[in-house]
Amino acid sequence: MTEGINKPVIDRIIRVDHAGEYGANRIYAGQMAVLGRSAVGPVIQQMWNQEKNHLKKFNELMVAYRVRPTVLLPFWNVAGFVLGAGSALLGKKGAMACTVAVEESISEHYNNQIRTLIEEDPEKYKELLQVIKQFRDEEQEHHDIGLEHDAEAVSRILGWGSWRSRK
Amino acid sequence: GKRRGRRAVVRCQQYPPLRALQASAALRGASDEHKKEPWASSSQQHFDSPPAGHQPEQKPQGPHPSYTGQGGQESEDYESEEQLQHRILTAALEFVPEHGWTAEAIAEGAKTLGLSVAAAGLFHSDGSELILHFVSECNTKLSELLKKEQKLVQLGEAEKKPIDEFLRDAVEARLRMLIPYIEKWPQALSVLLLPRNIPSSLNLLTSMIDDIWHYAGDQSTDFNWYTRRAVLTAIYNTTELVMMQDSSPGFEDTWRFLENRVADAMTMSNTATQVQSTGEAVVQGLMGAAVTIKNLAGLNQRR
């Protein structure tokens, strides 16, 4: 699997993605610490479970391609948790807004990587491309779920506004 | 990888020594340009080696010498610059115990290949390339040895060693490769520490340590990855230094030192587990703090 690949490019991709999924895990952990027992808890838990799977997959890829993990892991450990807990302290809307923002940038990031790999050699990196595409789709889902819950507040305001204007 | 495909050795014409000197001087100028990463260089350069005693069978290839990178006309029976240097340096190792890591050793090596002693002019006078070449060769030998052992374990023909024994054996195997050159190794170490050589020598050291851990079965994807490699690097370096000053029979003092250092590292890893559980306690503290703040802010109500 590791013969004839562009090692520096693959190294960087896997290291960054691993760090990202690790950070995302910590963010959801922070959110659960605050909102775990609220009504939105199960939603966050489900998204967190998917992130755990993502991290597991990147752990495997990291060993298979012999990539070193980022040296900033301890930092992401704390920073991610603080971001998650901090946004959750602003309430459900805060947590969901944080999710929306994070997942949007992750999706964009994955898209860039997909583009890079396709430019390099779609056949050689078929498996990796499959993984990243699937994860990108799941992150997009999280983004949409976040919008759904966040947007409730927005649409309530819009609804009130249109009711008033009808009056 | 280092090589770009195999090419047979070119049958060279006779060249007057002056031309050889011009060639080597020009090539030294070129290798100066690549000085930043002498060990990672994989550029193709045309080189007509100035040999002694070879039959002129064909004309030289293209302009001489040219530095046209990947382009240029390269026919089947052409040896790359890199491969030729590799052969010269390998031949030179035989003369290191007598001459040290010097141009003399390289010149003698070149002679055994039927090349002019001026070929030594291709390299730095402090023997940098020769030493780096040697280190790289040793690392490759170690990798092959570890891979072979791994295969035996996979086939069930050998027992899987416990971690401390594995590390000990790997480091000992690697250090034993220094024994034929041990008199001149301190000189080599100081050359490896020259600022110009540090990127390459550090790169070689870290990949060797990474290799050992890989074959030891390390699958860490967290900060342990760094801790383990740092610890093993320290073990390797200190043992190497002890070996330089060891006059005991069969270097038994060195191997005992190595055993103790590895044992220390194993005990330390238990301390590391303690550190980790401390880390977990900190995280729990943070979670508790988050809940407390939430309560204080009156947010802990069912929504």
Short mmCIF file of C-alpha atoms in Angstrom, two decimals:
data_model
loop_
_atom_site.label_atom_id
_atom_site.label_comp_id
_atom_site.label_asym_id
_atom_site.label_seq_id
_atom_site.Cartn_x
_atom_site.Cartn_y
_atom_site.Cartn_z
CA MET A 1 0.00 0.00 0.00
CA THR A 2 2.83 2.34 0.74
CA GLU A 3 4.89 1.75 -2.38
CA GLY A 4 5.13 4.48 -4.99
CA ILE A 5 3.01 7.01 -3.13
CA ASN A 6 3.81 10.66 -2.71
CA LYS A 7 4.84 10.24 0.91
CA PRO A 8 5.09 13.92 1.96
CA VAL A 9 1.62 14.69 0.61
CA ILE A 10 -0.01 11.63 2.15
CA ASP A 11 1.85 12.22 5.41
CA ARG A 12 0.52 15.72 5.71
CA ILE A 13 -3.02 14.74 4.75
CA ILE A 14 -3.23 11.96 7.30
CA ARG A 15 -1.55 13.94 10.05
CA VAL A 16 -3.82 16.95 9.61
CA ASP A 17 -6.96 14.85 9.31
CA HIS A 18 -6.03 12.86 12.39
CA ALA A 19 -5.50 16.08 14.32
CA GLY A 20 -8.81 17.43 13.03
CA GLU A 21 -10.82 14.40 14.03
CA TYR A 22 -9.07 14.33 17.39
CA GLY A 23 -9.98 17.98 17.94
CA ALA A 24 -13.57 17.39 16.81
CA ASN A 25 -13.82 14.55 19.31
CA ARG A 26 -12.71 16.85 22.10
CA ILE A 27 -15.15 19.55 21.01
CA TYR A 28 -18.10 17.18 21.19
CA ALA A 29 -16.81 15.87 24.52
CA GLY A 30 -16.83 19.42 25.84
CA GLN A 31 -20.33 20.03 24.52
CA MET A 32 -21.60 16.82 26.09
CA ALA A 33 -20.06 17.78 29.42
CA VAL A 34 -22.33 20.82 29.49
CA LEU A 35 -25.40 19.85 27.47
CA GLY A 36 -25.26 16.08 27.90
CA ARG A 37 -28.38 15.94 29.97
CA SER A 38 -30.34 18.51 28.04
CA ALA A 39 -32.83 17.77 25.27
CA VAL A 40 -30.17 18.19 22.60
CA GLY A 41 -27.86 15.72 24.36
CA PRO A 42 -28.74 12.67 22.24
CA VAL A 43 -28.17 14.65 19.02
CA ILE A 44 -24.71 15.70 20.13
CA GLN A 45 -23.96 12.19 21.37
CA GLN A 46 -24.80 10.72 18.00
CA MET A 47 -22.56 13.16 16.15
CA TRP A 48 -19.83 12.47 18.69
CA ASN A 49 -20.07 8.73 18.03
CA GLN A 50 -19.53 9.29 14.34
CA GLU A 51 -16.46 11.43 15.08
CA LYS A 52 -15.11 8.64 17.26
CA ASN A 53 -15.37 6.31 14.26
CA HIS A 54 -13.56 8.84 12.10
CA LEU A 55 -10.74 9.07 14.62
CA LYS A 56 -10.50 5.30 14.82
CA LYS A 57 -10.13 5.10 11.04
CA PHE A 58 -7.38 7.69 10.99
CA ASN A 59 -5.55 5.91 13.78
CA GLU A 60 -5.49 2.84 11.54
CA LEU A 61 -4.35 4.80 8.49
CA MET A 62 -1.65 6.49 10.55
CA VAL A 63 -0.15 3.15 11.54
CA ALA A 64 -0.52 1.70 8.04
CA TYR A 65 1.25 4.61 6.34
CA ARG A 66 3.69 5.13 9.23
CA VAL A 67 2.76 8.77 9.66
CA ARG A 68 3.75 10.62 12.80
CA PRO A 69 0.98 12.32 14.78
CA THR A 70 1.03 16.07 15.19
CA VAL A 71 3.10 17.26 18.10
CA LEU A 72 0.23 19.61 19.04
CA LEU A 73 -2.07 16.81 20.20
CA PRO A 74 -1.96 17.79 23.88
CA PHE A 75 -2.87 21.32 22.83
CA TRP A 76 -5.84 20.17 20.70
CA ASN A 77 -6.90 17.98 23.61
CA VAL A 78 -7.44 21.00 25.85
CA ALA A 79 -8.35 23.60 23.21
CA GLY A 80 -11.00 21.38 21.65
CA PHE A 81 -12.61 20.60 24.96
CA VAL A 82 -12.61 24.24 26.00
CA LEU A 83 -14.15 25.30 22.69
CA GLY A 84 -16.88 22.68 22.99
CA ALA A 85 -17.68 23.40 26.62
CA GLY A 86 -17.43 27.15 26.11
CA SER A 87 -19.83 27.20 23.17
CA ALA A 88 -22.22 24.89 25.03
CA LEU A 89 -22.28 27.25 28.00
CA LEU A 90 -23.92 29.73 25.64
CA GLY A 91 -26.73 27.25 25.39
CA LYS A 92 -27.98 24.97 22.68
CA LYS A 93 -27.81 27.70 20.05
CA GLY A 94 -24.18 28.36 20.93
CA ALA A 95 -23.26 24.72 20.69
CA MET A 96 -24.99 24.28 17.37
CA ALA A 97 -23.47 27.45 15.95
CA CYS A 98 -20.07 26.13 16.93
CA THR A 99 -20.85 22.81 15.27
CA VAL A 100 -22.01 24.53 12.09
CA ALA A 101 -18.87 26.64 11.87
CA VAL A 102 -16.47 23.78 12.61
CA GLU A 103 -18.14 21.29 10.28
CA GLU A 104 -18.26 23.84 7.47
CA SER A 105 -14.54 24.41 7.61
CA ILE A 106 -13.83 20.68 7.96
CA SER A 107 -15.94 19.92 4.87
CA GLU A 108 -14.11 22.57 2.89
CA HIS A 109 -10.81 21.17 4.07
CA TYR A 110 -11.75 17.63 3.05
CA ASN A 111 -12.87 18.90 -0.33
CA ASN A 112 -9.47 20.46 -0.89
CA GLN A 113 -7.79 17.20 -0.03
CA ILE A 114 -10.04 15.27 -2.37
CA ARG A 115 -9.09 17.68 -5.11
CA THR A 116 -5.38 17.28 -4.34
CA LEU A 117 -5.56 13.49 -4.37
CA ILE A 118 -7.54 13.42 -7.60
CA GLU A 119 -5.00 15.73 -9.20
CA GLU A 120 -2.21 13.42 -8.05
CA ASP A 121 -3.59 10.03 -9.05
CA PRO A 122 -7.16 8.94 -8.35
CA GLU A 123 -6.36 5.29 -9.00
CA LYS A 124 -3.40 5.05 -6.66
CA TYR A 125 -5.22 6.76 -3.82
CA LYS A 126 -8.60 5.15 -4.41
CA GLU A 127 -9.01 3.80 -0.87
CA LEU A 128 -7.94 7.00 0.82
CA LEU A 129 -10.23 9.01 -1.47
CA GLN A 130 -13.15 6.79 -0.55
CA VAL A 131 -12.53 7.32 3.14
CA ILE A 132 -12.20 11.08 2.85
CA LYS A 133 -15.28 11.37 0.65
CA GLN A 134 -17.37 9.41 3.10
CA PHE A 135 -16.14 11.46 6.04
CA ARG A 136 -16.76 14.67 4.13
CA ASP A 137 -20.36 13.62 3.58
CA GLU A 138 -20.82 12.79 7.25
CA GLU A 139 -19.32 16.09 8.35
CA GLN A 140 -21.70 17.81 5.96
CA GLU A 141 -24.55 15.96 7.70
CA HIS A 142 -23.39 17.29 11.05
CA HIS A 143 -23.31 20.75 9.57
CA ASP A 144 -26.88 20.37 8.38
CA ILE A 145 -28.05 18.99 11.72
CA GLY A 146 -26.45 21.97 13.41
CA LEU A 147 -28.25 24.33 11.06
CA GLU A 148 -31.52 22.53 11.70
CA HIS A 149 -31.28 23.05 15.42
CA ASP A 150 -29.70 26.45 15.26
CA ALA A 151 -32.05 27.58 12.55
CA GLU A 152 -35.03 26.83 14.76
CA ALA A 153 -34.26 29.95 16.73
CA VAL A 154 -33.84 31.97 13.57
CA SER A 155 -37.01 30.67 11.96
CA ARG A 156 -38.96 31.39 15.16
CA ILE A 157 -37.93 35.00 14.85
CA LEU A 158 -38.77 35.01 11.16
CA GLY A 159 -42.16 33.44 11.91
CA TRP A 160 -42.96 36.08 14.57
CA GLY A 161 -41.88 38.79 12.21
CA SER A 162 -44.10 37.56 9.40
CA TRP A 163 -47.05 37.11 11.85
CA ARG A 164 -46.61 40.70 12.97
CA SER A 165 -46.37 41.94 9.43
CA ARG A 166 -49.54 40.01 8.53
CA LYS A 167 -51.27 41.81 11.38
CA GLY B 1 14.01 5.99 -2.73
CA LYS B 2 17.59 6.86 -3.50
CA ARG B 3 17.91 5.32 -6.89
CA ARG B 4 16.07 6.17 -10.07
CA GLY B 5 16.10 2.79 -11.81
CA ARG B 6 19.08 0.67 -12.65
CA ARG B 7 21.55 1.55 -15.31
CA ALA B 8 24.58 -0.43 -16.34
CA VAL B 9 28.03 1.04 -15.94
CA VAL B 10 29.24 2.98 -18.91
CA ARG B 11 32.36 1.80 -20.68
CA CYS B 12 34.39 4.95 -20.58
CA GLN B 13 37.04 6.37 -22.74
CA GLN B 14 40.50 7.25 -21.61
CA TYR B 15 40.63 10.82 -20.36
CA PRO B 16 43.73 12.80 -19.58
CA PRO B 17 44.01 13.63 -15.87
CA LEU B 18 43.41 17.34 -16.57
CA ARG B 19 39.98 16.59 -17.96
CA ALA B 20 39.26 14.48 -14.90
CA LEU B 21 40.18 17.36 -12.63
CA GLN B 22 37.98 19.71 -14.63
CA ALA B 23 35.14 17.25 -14.39
CA SER B 24 35.49 16.78 -10.66
CA ALA B 25 35.94 20.48 -10.00
CA ALA B 26 32.85 21.27 -12.04
CA LEU B 27 30.94 18.53 -10.29
CA ARG B 28 32.04 19.74 -6.90
CA GLY B 29 30.67 23.13 -7.86
CA ALA B 30 27.38 21.46 -8.72
CA SER B 31 27.27 19.45 -5.52
CA ASP B 32 27.86 22.68 -3.59
CA GLU B 33 24.58 23.92 -5.00
CA HIS B 34 22.87 20.88 -3.60
CA LYS B 35 24.65 21.19 -0.29
CA LYS B 36 21.49 21.91 1.65
CA GLU B 37 20.24 18.35 1.42
CA PRO B 38 23.23 16.30 0.38
CA TRP B 39 21.59 13.18 1.54
CA ALA B 40 18.17 13.75 0.09
CA SER B 41 19.53 14.76 -3.31
CA SER B 42 18.24 12.65 -6.13
CA SER B 43 19.17 14.81 -9.07
CA GLN B 44 20.50 13.09 -12.14
CA GLN B 45 23.76 14.44 -13.42
CA HIS B 46 25.71 13.34 -16.45
CA PHE B 47 29.13 12.23 -15.47
CA ASP B 48 31.79 10.74 -17.62
CA SER B 49 34.06 9.10 -15.11
CA PRO B 50 37.78 9.45 -15.74
CA PRO B 51 38.93 5.88 -15.57
CA ALA B 52 42.24 4.23 -16.01
CA GLY B 53 42.56 1.16 -18.20
CA HIS B 54 39.16 0.93 -19.81
CA GLN B 55 38.61 0.22 -23.47
CA PRO B 56 37.10 3.07 -25.45
CA GLU B 57 33.95 1.51 -26.83
CA GLN B 58 31.64 4.41 -27.35
CA LYS B 59 31.41 8.15 -27.45
CA PRO B 60 30.51 10.19 -24.39
CA GLN B 61 26.83 10.93 -23.87
CA GLY B 62 25.93 14.50 -24.72
CA PRO B 63 27.66 17.57 -23.28
CA HIS B 64 30.13 16.90 -20.58
CA PRO B 65 29.32 17.36 -17.81
CA SER B 66 25.77 18.59 -17.93
CA TYR B 67 23.24 19.15 -15.18
CA THR B 68 20.03 18.74 -17.05
CA GLY B 69 18.08 17.19 -14.21
CA GLN B 70 15.45 14.68 -15.28
CA GLY B 71 15.64 15.61 -18.93
CA GLY B 72 18.57 14.93 -21.16
CA GLN B 73 19.39 11.91 -23.21
CA GLU B 74 20.03 8.98 -20.94
CA SER B 75 20.50 5.70 -22.69
CA GLU B 76 20.31 2.26 -21.16
CA ASP B 77 23.98 1.70 -20.38
CA TYR B 78 24.51 4.82 -18.28
CA GLU B 79 25.26 4.83 -14.60
CA SER B 80 23.86 7.74 -12.66
CA GLU B 81 26.13 10.10 -10.78
CA GLU B 82 24.60 8.98 -7.55
CA GLN B 83 25.22 5.31 -8.21
CA LEU B 84 28.83 5.95 -9.08
CA GLN B 85 29.43 7.97 -5.93
CA HIS B 86 27.73 5.21 -3.98
CA ARG B 87 30.13 2.63 -5.40
CA ILE B 88 33.18 4.76 -4.69
CA LEU B 89 32.16 5.38 -1.10
CA THR B 90 31.39 1.72 -0.46
CA ALA B 91 34.80 0.79 -1.82
CA ALA B 92 36.40 3.49 0.36
CA LEU B 93 35.08 2.01 3.60
CA GLU B 94 37.67 -0.74 3.44
CA PHE B 95 40.39 1.88 3.84
CA VAL B 96 38.83 3.84 6.69
CA PRO B 97 40.41 1.88 9.54
CA GLU B 98 43.80 2.81 8.12
CA HIS B 99 43.23 6.30 6.70
CA GLY B 100 40.26 7.53 8.68
CA TRP B 101 37.25 9.28 7.10
CA THR B 102 39.38 11.17 4.63
CA ALA B 103 39.99 11.89 1.02
CA GLU B 104 42.81 9.34 1.15
CA ALA B 105 40.38 6.56 1.96
CA ILE B 106 38.11 7.68 -0.88
CA ALA B 107 41.06 7.86 -3.26
CA GLU B 108 42.10 4.34 -2.35
CA GLY B 109 38.53 3.18 -2.82
CA ALA B 110 38.34 4.83 -6.22
CA LYS B 111 41.56 3.07 -7.21
CA THR B 112 40.11 -0.36 -6.46
CA LEU B 113 37.30 0.45 -8.90
CA GLY B 114 39.79 1.33 -11.59
CA LEU B 115 39.05 5.03 -11.34
CA SER B 116 41.47 7.88 -11.01
CA VAL B 117 42.33 9.07 -7.51
CA ALA B 118 41.02 12.44 -8.65
CA ALA B 119 37.57 10.98 -8.06
CA ALA B 120 38.14 11.86 -4.41
CA GLY B 121 37.73 15.45 -5.52
CA LEU B 122 34.04 14.74 -5.95
CA PHE B 123 33.63 14.78 -2.20
CA HIS B 124 34.23 17.10 0.73
CA SER B 125 37.66 16.81 2.31
CA ASP B 126 36.25 16.18 5.78
CA GLY B 127 34.71 12.89 4.72
CA SER B 128 31.11 14.02 5.29
CA GLU B 129 29.64 12.06 2.43
CA LEU B 130 31.64 8.97 3.32
CA ILE B 131 30.40 9.03 6.90
CA LEU B 132 26.79 9.74 5.93
CA HIS B 133 27.00 6.96 3.37
CA PHE B 134 28.26 4.59 6.04
CA VAL B 135 25.48 5.54 8.46
CA SER B 136 22.88 5.11 5.76
CA GLU B 137 24.24 1.69 4.83
CA CYS B 138 24.22 0.59 8.48
CA ASN B 139 20.63 1.75 8.87
CA THR B 140 19.60 -0.15 5.77
CA LYS B 141 21.31 -3.29 7.10
CA LEU B 142 19.51 -2.89 10.40
CA SER B 143 16.14 -2.49 8.65
CA GLU B 144 16.73 -5.63 6.65
CA LEU B 145 17.75 -7.54 9.76
CA LEU B 146 14.64 -6.42 11.64
CA LYS B 147 12.40 -7.18 8.68
CA LYS B 148 13.86 -10.68 8.44
CA GLU B 149 13.29 -11.28 12.14
CA GLN B 150 9.75 -10.01 11.84
CA LYS B 151 9.11 -12.46 9.02
CA LEU B 152 10.37 -15.35 11.14
CA VAL B 153 8.00 -14.37 13.94
CA GLN B 154 5.12 -14.07 11.48
CA LEU B 155 5.87 -17.54 10.12
CA GLY B 156 5.88 -18.85 13.66
CA GLU B 157 9.53 -19.87 13.41
CA ALA B 158 10.64 -17.54 16.18
CA GLU B 159 9.26 -16.23 19.43
CA LYS B 160 8.13 -12.64 19.65
CA LYS B 161 10.60 -10.89 21.91
CA PRO B 162 9.47 -8.82 24.88
CA ILE B 163 9.89 -5.11 24.22
CA ASP B 164 12.97 -4.50 26.37
CA GLU B 165 14.83 -7.42 24.81
CA PHE B 166 13.82 -6.31 21.32
CA LEU B 167 15.08 -2.77 21.81
CA ARG B 168 18.28 -3.99 23.43
CA ASP B 169 19.03 -6.40 20.61
CA ALA B 170 18.25 -3.86 17.90
CA VAL B 171 20.47 -1.17 19.40
CA GLU B 172 23.25 -3.67 20.03
CA ALA B 173 23.07 -4.98 16.46
CA ARG B 174 23.27 -1.47 15.10
CA LEU B 175 26.16 -0.43 17.34
CA ARG B 176 28.12 -3.59 16.57
CA MET B 177 28.36 -2.36 12.98
CA LEU B 178 30.69 0.34 14.29
CA ILE B 179 33.22 -2.11 15.70
CA PRO B 180 35.48 -2.37 12.62
CA TYR B 181 35.66 1.43 12.52
CA ILE B 182 35.60 2.15 16.22
CA GLU B 183 39.02 3.79 16.35
CA LYS B 184 37.95 6.44 13.87
CA TRP B 185 34.33 6.78 14.97
CA PRO B 186 34.79 9.70 17.37
CA GLN B 187 36.14 11.65 14.41
CA ALA B 188 33.07 10.68 12.42
CA LEU B 189 30.74 11.79 15.22
CA SER B 190 32.24 15.24 15.27
CA VAL B 191 31.86 15.56 11.51
CA LEU B 192 28.22 14.49 11.78
CA LEU B 193 27.69 17.34 14.21
CA LEU B 194 28.92 19.99 11.77
CA PRO B 195 26.06 22.42 11.14
CA ARG B 196 26.16 21.61 7.44
CA ASN B 197 25.62 17.92 8.16
CA ILE B 198 23.10 18.14 10.96
CA PRO B 199 19.94 18.01 8.81
CA SER B 200 21.16 14.83 7.12
CA SER B 201 22.58 13.14 10.21
CA LEU B 202 19.49 14.00 12.25
CA ASN B 203 17.27 12.65 9.50
CA LEU B 204 19.22 9.39 9.42
CA LEU B 205 19.09 9.06 13.20
CA THR B 206 15.36 9.71 13.49
CA SER B 207 14.44 7.31 10.69
CA MET B 208 16.58 4.61 12.28
CA ILE B 209 14.90 5.07 15.66
CA ASP B 210 11.48 5.16 13.99
CA ASP B 211 12.33 1.93 12.17
CA ILE B 212 13.27 0.17 15.40
CA TRP B 213 10.00 1.20 17.05
CA HIS B 214 8.02 0.20 13.99
CA TYR B 215 9.42 -3.31 14.05
CA ALA B 216 9.04 -3.41 17.84
CA GLY B 217 5.34 -3.12 17.12
CA ASP B 218 4.73 0.45 18.21
CA GLN B 219 1.31 1.59 17.07
CA SER B 220 0.92 4.73 19.13
CA THR B 221 -0.95 7.58 17.52
CA ASP B 222 -0.77 9.96 20.44
CA PHE B 223 1.98 11.78 22.23
CA ASN B 224 3.55 8.46 23.20
CA TRP B 225 4.83 8.35 19.63
CA TYR B 226 7.20 11.18 20.52
CA THR B 227 8.00 10.04 24.04
CA ARG B 228 9.07 6.60 22.91
CA ARG B 229 11.27 7.89 20.13
CA ALA B 230 12.88 10.50 22.34
CA VAL B 231 13.64 7.91 24.99
CA LEU B 232 15.13 5.44 22.52
CA THR B 233 17.22 8.17 20.87
CA ALA B 234 18.69 9.05 24.26
CA ILE B 235 19.44 5.39 24.94
CA TYR B 236 21.12 4.98 21.57
CA ASN B 237 23.23 8.13 21.80
CA THR B 238 24.44 7.56 25.34
CA THR B 239 25.29 3.92 24.63
CA GLU B 240 27.20 4.99 21.54
CA LEU B 241 29.29 7.40 23.59
CA VAL B 242 29.97 4.77 26.26
CA MET B 243 31.07 2.42 23.51
CA MET B 244 33.68 4.94 22.32
CA GLN B 245 35.41 4.76 25.67
CA ASP B 246 34.87 1.08 26.38
CA SER B 247 37.93 -1.12 26.49
CA SER B 248 36.33 -4.15 28.10
CA PRO B 249 36.50 -7.48 26.28
CA GLY B 250 33.78 -7.75 23.65
CA PHE B 251 32.39 -4.39 24.76
CA GLU B 252 30.58 -6.13 27.62
CA ASP B 253 30.52 -2.90 29.66
CA THR B 254 28.66 -1.20 26.85
CA TRP B 255 26.04 -3.93 26.54
CA ARG B 256 25.52 -3.89 30.29
CA PHE B 257 25.07 -0.13 30.18
CA LEU B 258 22.56 -0.60 27.37
CA GLU B 259 20.62 -3.20 29.37
CA ASN B 260 20.39 -0.85 32.35
CA ARG B 261 19.22 2.09 30.24
CA VAL B 262 16.52 0.04 28.58
CA ALA B 263 15.39 -1.27 31.98
CA ASP B 264 15.21 2.34 33.23
CA ALA B 265 13.05 3.24 30.28
CA MET B 266 10.65 0.40 31.03
CA THR B 267 10.22 1.60 34.63
CA MET B 268 9.77 5.13 33.39
CA SER B 269 6.96 4.03 31.13
CA ASN B 270 5.09 2.99 34.24
CA THR B 271 5.59 6.48 35.55
CA ALA B 272 4.24 7.70 32.23
CA THR B 273 1.07 5.70 32.82
CA GLN B 274 0.78 7.45 36.14
CA VAL B 275 1.19 10.77 34.38
CA GLN B 276 -1.56 9.79 32.00
CA SER B 277 -3.99 8.98 34.79
CA THR B 278 -3.08 12.33 36.30
CA GLY B 279 -4.04 13.81 32.97
CA GLU B 280 -7.38 12.06 33.14
CA ALA B 281 -7.94 13.43 36.60
CA VAL B 282 -7.31 16.91 35.23
CA VAL B 283 -9.87 16.37 32.48
CA GLN B 284 -12.42 15.20 35.02
CA GLY B 285 -11.68 18.30 37.00
CA LEU B 286 -12.37 20.42 33.94
CA MET B 287 -15.65 18.64 33.33
CA GLY B 288 -16.61 19.16 36.92
CA ALA B 289 -15.77 22.82 36.60
CA ALA B 290 -17.95 23.12 33.51
CA VAL B 291 -20.90 21.59 35.33
CA THR B 292 -20.36 23.84 38.32
CA ILE B 293 -20.29 26.98 36.19
CA LYS B 294 -23.41 25.79 34.47
CA ASN B 295 -25.15 25.31 37.79
CA LEU B 296 -24.05 28.68 39.03
CA ALA B 297 -25.39 30.30 35.91
CA GLY B 298 -28.69 28.54 36.48
CA LEU B 299 -28.43 26.77 33.15
CA ASN B 300 -28.68 23.26 34.48
CA GLN B 301 -32.39 23.02 34.01
CA ARG B 302 -34.16 20.69 31.66
CA ARG B 303 -34.88 22.54 28.45
#
